[in-house]
XYZ file of N, CA and C in Angstrom:
786
model
N 101.774 112.454 92.539
C 102.502 111.367 93.182
C 103.737 111.055 92.360
N 104.881 110.989 93.005
C 106.124 110.677 92.315
C 106.595 109.305 92.756
N 106.714 108.389 91.801
C 107.188 107.044 92.098
C 108.279 106.716 91.103
N 109.436 106.276 91.599
C 110.527 105.945 90.712
C 110.889 104.483 90.876
N 111.252 103.850 89.782
C 111.501 102.412 89.761
C 112.846 102.115 89.129
N 113.588 101.255 89.796
C 114.789 100.682 89.194
C 114.630 99.184 89.286
N 114.611 98.518 88.165
C 114.266 97.099 88.147
C 115.514 96.232 88.132
N 115.520 95.192 88.997
C 116.559 94.183 89.018
C 115.875 92.855 88.753
N 116.195 92.203 87.673
C 115.534 90.959 87.327
C 116.214 89.785 88.020
N 115.422 89.024 88.786
C 115.905 87.819 89.449
C 115.029 86.655 89.021
N 115.538 85.464 89.189
C 114.713 84.288 88.905
C 113.534 84.262 89.848
N 112.368 83.878 89.335
C 111.178 83.786 90.178
C 111.392 82.712 91.235
N 110.885 82.983 92.429
C 111.037 82.025 93.512
C 110.133 80.831 93.303
N 110.577 79.645 93.664
C 109.693 78.489 93.609
C 108.475 78.705 94.480
N 107.398 78.011 94.162
C 106.143 78.192 94.898
C 106.321 77.922 96.389
N 107.135 76.931 96.749
C 107.313 76.602 98.155
C 107.994 77.747 98.895
N 109.009 78.352 98.265
C 109.703 79.469 98.895
C 108.773 80.669 99.036
N 107.969 80.933 97.992
C 107.019 82.038 98.054
C 106.029 81.843 99.187
N 105.570 80.630 99.398
C 104.641 80.355 100.487
C 105.306 80.604 101.836
N 106.588 80.237 101.957
C 107.299 80.485 103.202
C 107.406 81.972 103.486
N 107.685 82.755 102.438
C 107.798 84.195 102.614
C 106.486 84.787 103.097
N 105.389 84.366 102.464
C 104.084 84.892 102.850
C 103.765 84.544 104.298
N 104.160 83.372 104.739
C 103.809 82.919 106.085
C 104.775 83.432 107.148
N 106.076 83.535 106.830
C 107.068 83.833 107.840
C 107.759 85.178 107.650
N 107.646 85.777 106.484
C 108.331 87.027 106.221
C 109.544 86.827 105.337
N 110.232 85.687 105.396
C 111.343 85.380 104.509
C 111.670 83.912 104.646
N 112.294 83.299 103.632
C 112.658 81.900 103.742
C 113.728 81.678 104.801
N 114.407 82.752 105.225
C 115.394 82.632 106.293
C 114.712 82.626 107.660
N 113.405 82.915 107.681
C 112.666 82.967 108.934
C 112.970 84.205 109.747
N 113.569 85.234 109.135
C 113.994 86.413 109.882
C 112.965 87.538 109.832
N 111.976 87.442 108.955
C 110.950 88.465 108.882
C 111.520 89.824 108.524
N 110.838 90.896 108.973
C 111.305 92.242 108.700
C 112.589 92.510 109.494
N 113.617 92.991 108.826
C 114.900 93.232 109.473
C 114.931 94.665 109.986
N 114.532 94.847 111.251
C 114.378 96.182 111.821
C 115.695 96.949 111.852
N 116.788 96.274 112.173
C 118.077 96.968 112.252
C 118.485 97.516 110.893
N 118.320 96.709 109.843
C 118.669 97.166 108.500
C 117.748 98.290 108.038
N 116.465 98.187 108.393
C 115.520 99.240 108.026
C 115.905 100.563 108.684
N 116.268 100.512 109.954
C 116.669 101.727 110.656
C 117.990 102.256 110.104
N 118.880 101.370 109.695
C 120.142 101.799 109.090
C 119.889 102.578 107.807
N 118.944 102.090 107.001
C 118.610 102.783 105.752
C 118.033 104.163 106.046
N 117.169 104.258 107.068
C 116.622 105.574 107.428
C 117.725 106.504 107.925
N 118.630 105.989 108.769
C 119.699 106.819 109.316
C 120.604 107.354 108.210
N 120.933 106.503 107.234
C 121.776 106.960 106.128
C 121.060 108.011 105.294
N 119.753 107.835 105.118
C 118.978 108.832 104.375
C 119.001 110.169 105.102
N 118.849 110.157 106.424
C 118.849 111.408 107.180
C 120.218 112.078 107.176
N 121.285 111.308 107.129
C 122.615 111.891 107.002
C 122.749 112.627 105.669
N 122.248 111.999 104.604
C 122.290 112.636 103.287
C 121.430 113.892 103.265
N 120.269 113.829 103.898
C 119.363 114.964 103.907
C 119.956 116.129 104.699
N 120.648 115.830 105.793
C 121.297 116.883 106.576
C 122.346 117.602 105.735
N 123.122 116.848 104.974
C 124.139 117.437 104.111
C 123.512 118.269 102.996
N 122.305 117.848 102.559
C 121.610 118.567 101.484
C 120.797 119.749 102.010
N 120.706 119.881 103.336
C 119.976 120.999 103.920
C 118.473 120.850 103.916
N 117.988 119.603 103.890
C 116.533 119.369 103.972
C 116.220 118.660 105.290
N 114.965 118.714 105.703
C 114.575 118.218 107.013
C 114.697 116.712 107.182
N 114.742 116.303 108.441
C 114.830 114.893 108.786
C 113.538 114.160 108.427
N 113.684 112.875 108.176
C 112.536 112.001 107.959
C 112.184 111.330 109.280
N 110.994 111.587 109.774
C 110.517 110.928 110.987
C 109.914 109.576 110.617
N 110.043 108.623 111.525
C 109.519 107.281 111.282
C 108.000 107.296 111.321
N 107.375 106.627 110.360
C 105.917 106.511 110.291
C 105.566 105.033 110.262
N 104.932 104.560 111.331
C 104.654 103.136 111.452
C 103.665 102.648 110.397
N 102.717 103.489 110.021
C 101.760 103.089 108.986
C 102.472 102.917 107.643
N 103.379 103.826 107.319
C 104.156 103.678 106.083
C 105.022 102.429 106.134
N 105.589 102.145 107.319
C 106.431 100.954 107.471
C 105.618 99.686 107.245
N 104.370 99.691 107.721
C 103.507 98.527 107.524
C 103.193 98.337 106.050
N 102.911 99.435 105.349
C 102.648 99.350 103.910
C 103.894 98.888 103.165
N 105.058 99.394 103.579
C 106.312 98.999 102.937
C 106.582 97.513 103.134
N 106.325 97.009 104.337
C 106.567 95.589 104.613
C 105.650 94.700 103.778
N 104.391 95.090 103.682
C 103.449 94.310 102.878
C 103.951 94.183 101.447
N 104.429 95.298 100.881
C 104.907 95.265 99.501
C 106.249 94.553 99.405
N 107.095 94.714 100.416
C 108.413 94.076 100.400
C 108.265 92.551 100.396
N 107.336 92.021 101.184
C 107.077 90.584 101.194
C 106.598 90.114 99.818
N 105.793 90.959 99.183
C 105.289 90.630 97.845
C 106.451 90.585 96.851
N 107.361 91.561 96.961
C 108.520 91.568 96.068
C 109.361 90.313 96.251
N 109.622 89.947 97.511
C 110.445 88.773 97.782
C 109.791 87.504 97.257
N 108.464 87.471 97.303
C 107.750 86.300 96.793
C 107.778 86.240 95.270
N 107.753 87.408 94.634
C 107.718 87.452 93.175
C 109.097 87.227 92.554
N 110.132 87.773 93.174
C 111.477 87.697 92.605
C 111.845 89.002 91.940
N 111.450 89.247 90.658
C 111.697 90.544 90.033
C 110.945 91.645 90.794
N 111.610 92.754 91.069
C 110.971 93.782 91.891
C 110.138 94.731 91.034
N 109.158 95.340 91.662
C 108.250 96.252 90.980
C 107.565 97.119 92.036
N 106.963 98.213 91.585
C 106.170 99.045 92.493
C 104.740 98.542 92.640
N 104.303 97.690 91.718
C 102.940 97.174 91.788
C 102.850 95.889 90.985
N 102.226 94.886 91.588
C 102.024 93.607 90.919
C 100.549 93.436 90.570
N 100.282 92.515 89.689
C 98.907 92.256 89.268
C 98.033 91.954 90.480
N 96.915 92.653 90.572
C 95.984 92.440 91.667
C 96.329 93.174 92.943
N 97.443 93.879 92.964
C 97.874 94.611 94.165
C 97.444 96.075 94.062
N 96.968 96.692 95.159
C 96.649 98.130 95.123
C 97.903 98.943 94.825
N 97.715 100.169 94.315
C 98.875 101.015 94.055
C 99.417 101.589 95.369
N 100.520 102.314 95.264
C 101.211 102.814 96.451
C 100.313 103.646 97.351
N 99.594 104.607 96.790
C 98.771 105.485 97.625
C 97.674 104.698 98.340
N 97.078 103.721 97.659
C 96.035 102.905 98.286
C 96.614 102.016 99.379
N 97.792 101.433 99.140
C 98.428 100.591 100.159
C 98.723 101.395 101.419
N 99.260 102.602 101.230
C 99.612 103.432 102.379
C 98.368 103.866 103.143
N 97.318 104.243 102.415
C 96.081 104.661 103.078
C 95.445 103.502 103.833
N 95.449 102.311 103.244
C 94.885 101.139 103.914
C 95.639 100.797 105.186
N 96.931 101.133 105.236
C 97.735 100.882 106.429
C 97.534 101.955 107.493
N 96.803 103.027 107.166
C 96.502 104.067 108.142
C 97.293 105.347 107.978
N 98.049 105.498 106.893
C 98.818 106.722 106.672
C 97.928 107.815 106.092
N 98.217 109.064 106.457
C 97.506 110.222 105.919
C 98.554 111.144 105.313
N 98.391 111.526 104.057
C 99.469 112.199 103.353
C 98.952 113.037 102.193
N 99.777 114.014 101.799
C 99.478 114.822 100.618
C 100.481 114.558 99.513
N 101.604 113.924 99.845
C 102.633 113.511 98.882
C 103.048 112.101 99.249
N 103.260 111.250 98.250
C 103.712 109.879 98.520
C 104.723 109.483 97.443
N 105.837 108.896 97.859
C 106.892 108.473 96.949
C 107.419 107.123 97.429
N 108.084 106.401 96.554
C 108.570 105.074 96.944
C 109.868 104.724 96.221
N 110.792 104.115 96.970
C 111.990 103.503 96.399
C 111.957 102.013 96.686
N 112.344 101.210 95.719
C 112.446 99.759 95.906
C 113.799 99.300 95.388
N 114.310 98.215 95.968
C 115.609 97.697 95.530
C 115.814 96.291 96.054
N 116.801 95.626 95.476
C 117.317 94.372 96.014
C 118.835 94.472 95.962
N 119.490 94.022 97.047
C 120.937 94.138 97.092
C 121.524 93.307 98.215
N 122.850 93.296 98.330
C 123.507 92.439 99.311
C 123.476 92.972 100.739
N 123.288 94.289 100.912
C 123.328 94.867 102.254
C 122.574 96.190 102.275
N 122.313 96.696 103.481
C 121.595 97.962 103.616
C 122.387 99.112 103.012
N 123.713 99.161 103.285
C 124.488 100.268 102.753
C 124.627 100.189 101.238
N 124.657 98.975 100.677
C 124.710 98.833 99.223
C 123.411 99.337 98.588
N 122.279 99.032 99.211
C 120.994 99.506 98.708
C 120.939 101.031 98.759
N 121.411 101.606 99.867
C 121.444 103.066 99.977
C 122.289 103.674 98.860
N 123.445 103.099 98.596
C 124.308 103.619 97.546
C 123.654 103.490 96.173
N 122.933 102.384 95.931
C 122.208 102.234 94.668
C 121.215 103.377 94.483
N 120.481 103.686 95.542
C 119.502 104.763 95.465
C 120.172 106.117 95.238
N 121.293 106.352 95.890
C 121.972 107.639 95.742
C 122.589 107.799 94.346
N 122.891 106.696 93.682
C 123.462 106.758 92.342
C 122.403 106.831 91.247
N 121.136 106.604 91.610
C 120.035 106.651 90.647
C 119.312 107.990 90.780
N 119.262 108.820 89.716
C 118.652 110.155 89.842
C 117.238 110.151 90.423
N 116.399 109.232 89.957
C 115.025 109.198 90.458
C 114.943 108.822 91.921
N 115.670 107.780 92.307
C 115.676 107.356 93.706
C 116.275 108.434 94.613
N 117.348 109.040 94.151
C 118.003 110.107 94.920
C 117.046 111.279 95.148
N 116.302 111.646 94.086
C 115.341 112.746 94.204
C 114.276 112.427 95.247
N 113.793 111.184 95.284
C 112.820 110.797 96.305
C 113.411 110.926 97.702
N 114.610 110.374 97.884
C 115.247 110.322 99.189
C 115.560 111.720 99.723
N 115.915 112.645 98.847
C 116.304 113.998 99.262
C 115.196 115.025 99.062
N 114.000 114.591 98.714
C 112.925 115.534 98.426
C 112.573 116.393 99.643
N 112.539 117.722 99.491
C 112.101 118.589 100.589
C 110.597 118.528 100.812
N 109.887 117.854 99.914
C 108.427 117.776 100.013
C 107.950 116.669 100.939
N 108.857 115.825 101.446
C 108.446 114.726 102.324
C 109.062 114.901 103.704
N 108.368 114.381 104.718
C 108.871 114.494 106.090
C 108.694 113.211 106.904
N 108.168 112.157 106.302
C 107.962 110.880 106.993
C 108.510 109.750 106.132
N 108.889 108.649 106.775
C 109.364 107.489 106.033
C 109.024 106.218 106.791
N 108.770 105.170 106.051
C 108.635 103.823 106.605
C 109.464 102.904 105.738
N 110.322 102.098 106.347
C 111.232 101.236 105.592
C 111.021 99.789 106.006
N 111.058 98.891 105.037
C 110.984 97.453 105.311
C 112.112 96.762 104.562
N 112.729 95.795 105.213
C 113.793 95.003 104.600
C 113.514 93.536 104.898
N 113.535 92.709 103.859
C 113.272 91.277 103.994
C 114.419 90.508 103.341
N 114.920 89.489 104.032
C 115.967 88.635 103.479
C 115.336 87.448 102.762
N 115.774 87.194 101.524
C 115.282 86.054 100.751
C 116.327 85.670 99.717
N 116.605 84.358 99.595
C 117.520 83.835 98.577
C 118.908 84.470 98.644
N 119.355 84.812 99.857
C 120.700 85.325 100.050
C 120.884 86.796 99.746
N 119.774 87.534 99.493
C 119.850 88.973 99.247
C 118.816 89.678 100.111
N 118.877 91.005 100.112
C 117.912 91.811 100.846
C 116.987 92.536 99.873
N 115.706 92.425 100.135
C 114.703 93.215 99.416
C 114.355 94.406 100.308
N 114.264 95.595 99.723
C 113.996 96.795 100.519
C 112.952 97.675 99.848
N 112.100 98.258 100.685
C 111.104 99.236 100.240
C 111.158 100.411 101.207
N 111.242 101.614 100.682
C 111.147 102.829 101.489
C 109.996 103.668 100.949
N 109.008 103.921 101.794
C 107.876 104.767 101.421
C 108.037 106.110 102.125
N 108.049 107.180 101.349
C 108.222 108.536 101.868
C 106.904 109.309 101.687
N 106.595 110.191 102.639
C 105.374 110.977 102.482
C 105.499 112.320 103.180
N 104.612 113.228 102.813
C 104.367 114.420 103.623
C 103.100 114.138 104.404
N 103.226 114.105 105.713
C 102.096 113.727 106.558
C 101.050 114.836 106.602
N 99.811 114.429 106.688
C 98.688 115.348 106.846
C 98.029 115.045 108.184
N 97.905 116.065 109.030
C 97.245 115.882 110.324
C 95.767 115.565 110.123
N 95.214 114.810 111.047
C 93.779 114.570 111.035
C 93.122 115.565 111.980
N 92.492 116.584 111.411
C 91.904 117.670 112.186
C 90.389 117.689 112.020
N 89.695 118.122 113.049
C 88.247 118.296 112.967
C 87.945 119.545 112.143
N 86.669 119.703 111.754
C 86.273 120.875 110.973
C 86.575 122.159 111.737
N 86.309 122.174 113.034
C 86.560 123.391 113.822
C 88.054 123.683 113.925
N 88.884 122.640 113.981
C 90.333 122.855 114.022
C 90.854 123.401 112.699
N 90.322 122.884 111.592
C 90.698 123.406 110.275
C 90.299 124.874 110.163
N 89.086 125.186 110.587
C 88.593 126.568 110.513
C 89.453 127.508 111.348
N 89.884 127.039 112.518
C 90.727 127.874 113.382
C 92.081 128.155 112.725
N 92.656 127.136 112.066
C 93.943 127.325 111.388
C 93.808 128.369 110.276
N 92.771 128.216 109.452
C 92.589 129.133 108.331
C 92.227 130.532 108.825
N 91.381 130.606 109.853
C 90.984 131.914 110.398
C 92.202 132.690 110.890
N 93.153 131.993 111.497
C 94.361 132.663 111.981
C 95.147 133.279 110.828
N 95.175 132.613 109.687
C 95.870 133.150 108.522
C 95.129 134.347 107.934
N 93.798 134.278 107.918
C 92.994 135.383 107.393
C 93.114 136.601 108.304
N 93.127 136.372 109.615
C 93.142 137.445 110.605
C 94.390 138.327 110.499
N 95.475 137.764 109.987
C 96.718 138.530 109.829
C 96.510 139.745 108.929
N 95.585 139.650 107.991
C 95.323 140.746 107.057
C 94.532 141.881 107.695
N 94.061 141.691 108.929
C 93.259 142.709 109.589
C 91.772 142.526 109.424
N 91.361 141.492 108.705
C 89.941 141.198 108.502
C 89.414 140.436 109.718
N 88.275 140.859 110.248
C 87.677 140.212 111.413
C 86.995 138.906 111.010
N 87.048 137.919 111.889
C 86.438 136.616 111.619
C 85.082 136.519 112.314
N 84.045 136.216 111.535
C 82.717 136.029 112.103
C 82.679 134.739 112.913
N 81.966 134.749 114.013
C 81.933 133.589 114.899
C 81.131 132.421 114.341
N 80.092 132.718 113.569
C 79.205 131.671 113.066
C 79.719 131.147 111.714
N 80.147 129.883 111.639
C 80.672 129.350 110.378
C 79.603 128.721 109.490
N 78.331 128.840 109.854
C 77.267 128.106 109.160
C 77.248 128.377 107.664
N 77.251 129.668 107.258
C 77.187 129.987 105.831
C 78.437 129.509 105.098
N 79.588 129.662 105.714
C 80.832 129.230 105.072
C 80.848 127.715 104.925
N 80.324 127.002 105.902
C 80.252 125.543 105.776
C 79.303 125.146 104.657
N 78.202 125.899 104.492
C 77.275 125.628 103.394
C 77.939 125.899 102.049
N 78.745 126.965 101.984
C 79.465 127.271 100.746
C 80.493 126.201 100.432
N 81.058 125.611 101.475
C 82.119 124.614 101.307
C 81.625 123.370 100.573
N 80.405 122.953 100.835
C 79.916 121.692 100.268
C 79.408 121.854 98.838
N 79.384 123.086 98.330
C 78.951 123.327 96.962
C 80.149 123.744 96.114
N 79.993 123.691 94.805
C 81.069 124.095 93.903
C 80.915 125.523 93.398
N 79.734 126.080 93.578
C 79.499 127.435 93.079
C 78.348 128.059 93.859
N 78.131 129.339 93.625
C 77.041 130.036 94.295
C 77.527 130.771 95.536
N 76.668 131.661 96.027
C 76.989 132.508 97.167
C 75.900 132.362 98.220
N 76.063 131.457 99.180
C 75.035 131.275 100.214
C 74.792 132.574 100.983
N 73.527 132.800 101.312
C 73.187 134.022 102.053
C 72.024 133.736 102.972
N 72.179 134.109 104.240
C 71.094 133.945 105.205
C 70.124 135.118 105.071
N 68.842 134.833 105.324
C 67.821 135.872 105.204
C 68.127 137.025 106.153
N 68.121 138.226 105.595
C 68.363 139.413 106.402
C 69.822 139.741 106.622
N 70.723 138.920 106.095
C 72.149 139.169 106.313
C 72.737 139.927 105.128
N 73.915 140.474 105.334
C 74.616 141.195 104.280
C 75.015 140.237 103.161
N 74.955 140.715 101.930
C 75.334 139.899 100.786
C 76.859 139.774 100.734
N 77.378 138.552 100.676
C 78.839 138.386 100.571
C 79.363 138.996 99.265
N 80.610 139.438 99.291
C 81.218 140.036 98.102
C 82.117 139.052 97.349
N 82.581 138.020 98.047
C 83.517 137.092 97.417
C 83.541 135.790 98.214
N 83.645 134.665 97.503
C 83.794 133.377 98.181
C 84.921 132.592 97.507
N 85.757 132.000 98.333
C 86.889 131.205 97.833
C 86.774 129.806 98.400
N 86.785 128.792 97.511
C 86.755 127.388 97.924
C 88.039 126.717 97.429
N 88.612 125.855 98.262
C 89.774 125.098 97.811
C 89.921 123.823 98.626
N 90.750 122.949 98.130
C 90.982 121.652 98.766
C 92.452 121.301 98.640
N 93.054 120.856 99.739
C 94.462 120.481 99.706
C 94.925 119.981 101.058
N 96.183 119.590 101.138
C 96.718 119.037 102.371
C 97.543 120.006 103.185
N 97.709 121.251 102.696
C 98.569 122.226 103.354
C 97.743 123.361 103.950
N 97.781 123.497 105.275
C 97.066 124.581 105.949
C 98.023 125.658 106.450
N 99.240 125.674 105.912
C 100.219 126.658 106.368
C 100.128 127.977 105.602
N 99.378 128.006 104.516
C 99.242 129.230 103.735
C 97.918 129.227 102.990
N 97.478 130.435 102.625
C 96.229 130.603 101.894
C 96.500 130.591 100.392
N 95.495 130.244 99.582
C 95.653 130.346 98.126
C 95.994 131.790 97.737
N 96.834 131.953 96.734
C 97.290 133.291 96.370
C 96.138 134.204 95.970
N 95.110 133.648 95.310
C 93.960 134.471 94.912
C 93.275 135.068 96.127
N 93.204 134.312 97.226
C 92.587 134.821 98.447
C 93.506 135.838 99.122
N 94.793 135.584 99.128
C 95.757 136.539 99.693
C 95.634 137.882 98.978
N 95.519 137.848 97.654
C 95.396 139.086 96.884
C 94.124 139.835 97.253
N 93.036 139.132 97.415
C 91.773 139.769 97.807
C 91.895 140.425 99.177
N 92.468 139.698 100.127
C 92.599 140.217 101.491
C 93.503 141.440 101.544
N 94.532 141.449 100.721
C 95.474 142.571 100.738
C 94.934 143.818 100.042
N 93.783 143.681 99.368
C 93.207 144.821 98.659
C 92.638 145.871 99.593
N 92.299 145.482 100.823
C 91.707 146.411 101.770
C 90.222 146.641 101.557
N 89.597 145.849 100.692
C 88.182 146.057 100.358
C 87.221 145.273 101.250
N 87.752 144.493 102.182
C 86.893 143.610 102.975
C 87.115 143.848 104.467
N 86.010 143.754 105.225
C 86.072 144.011 106.665
C 85.920 142.746 107.501
N 85.133 141.784 106.979
C 84.835 140.578 107.740
C 84.948 139.342 106.857
N 85.152 138.211 107.515
C 85.238 136.938 106.789
C 84.614 135.836 107.618
N 84.033 134.860 106.934
C 83.531 133.640 107.578
C 84.319 132.476 107.005
N 84.713 131.555 107.868
C 85.522 130.408 107.453
C 84.761 129.129 107.768
N 84.661 128.244 106.788
C 83.977 126.969 106.993
C 84.733 125.821 106.375
N 84.675 124.664 107.013
C 85.301 123.460 106.485
C 84.244 122.377 106.328
N 84.516 121.426 105.436
C 83.605 120.316 105.198
C 84.435 119.133 104.704
N 83.844 117.940 104.632
C 84.614 116.778 104.147
C 85.135 117.012 102.742
N 86.363 116.565 102.501
C 86.973 116.720 101.186
C 86.211 115.929 100.142
N 86.133 116.467 98.943
C 85.520 115.758 97.839
C 86.459 114.647 97.388
N 85.916 113.646 96.726
C 86.702 112.498 96.302
C 87.811 112.953 95.361
N 89.031 112.492 95.645
C 90.169 112.800 94.801
C 90.758 111.513 94.247
N 91.529 111.628 93.192
C 92.178 110.471 92.621
C 93.182 109.911 93.610
N 93.187 108.603 93.792
C 94.102 107.994 94.741
C 93.560 108.071 96.152
N 94.437 107.933 97.125
C 94.007 107.910 98.521
C 94.669 109.034 99.307
N 94.877 110.179 98.690
C 95.548 111.282 99.344
C 94.620 111.984 100.331
N 95.190 112.444 101.431
C 94.417 113.151 102.448
C 94.327 114.625 102.069
N 93.198 115.259 102.385
C 93.030 116.666 102.027
C 91.993 117.308 102.932
N 92.076 118.636 103.036
C 91.073 119.446 103.720
C 90.319 120.249 102.653
N 89.039 120.485 102.900
C 88.266 121.348 102.011
C 87.782 122.543 102.832
N 87.952 123.741 102.277
C 87.702 124.984 103.021
C 86.979 125.991 102.121
N 86.139 126.813 102.751
C 85.543 127.959 102.064
C 85.719 129.183 102.944
N 86.079 130.290 102.321
C 86.169 131.578 103.015
C 85.278 132.571 102.288
N 84.357 133.187 103.036
C 83.449 134.197 102.495
C 83.915 135.569 102.981
N 84.043 136.508 102.070
C 84.489 137.859 102.436
C 83.342 138.870 102.313
N 83.274 139.774 103.289
C 82.244 140.816 103.325
C 82.906 142.186 103.348
């Protein structure tokens, strides 16, 4: 997880103003400024087009997480990526319903949306987040308080929510390119998936020659160790199984897969 911070120290808001922000979104009563948030996204996509990286699609779950944190920043005064008692970025995004394999965040306070964008572009860490080729989604929140704008942009690489059979079909298609036939019954591969070691074998069946287990958010390619095995020409058949991902640090989304080669 890459998170970059640029801190602007402001006087802490009085308790009454903080209560107004929590209840209304800002002491100006304007809440989340959708036009400014969209302006920040549009400027980011213009920069990304010039840099030759893909567009950032709007993610409502990320926007909800960004707004929650933006309101917290406006209530606190000095900006931060995490306050005492607040979940971290990955937990906030997951609680809002986002599914991701990469998560990044920019925060700022400034006089206008374009000024905030320029601040981010002039800061190496913020610029790297905004132009990262590893992210494809964004949610932006902007809140007006004390005559300035507080802004949060949460960037992520989205992870699809797929069933076990859908995951198996994606991986099987990648394995099939090597010329190895895919067995129809995923039972043994699913059993291998839920363990960390060992070679499951059904009574009376052929003994597997190799098993590969991995976990991650990218189903567009196979692990290199498995690619090397498949390209060796030593295997005729494969079984593919998926199972629930094992617990990982943070709230990142992932698939867990096992491929058995015969």
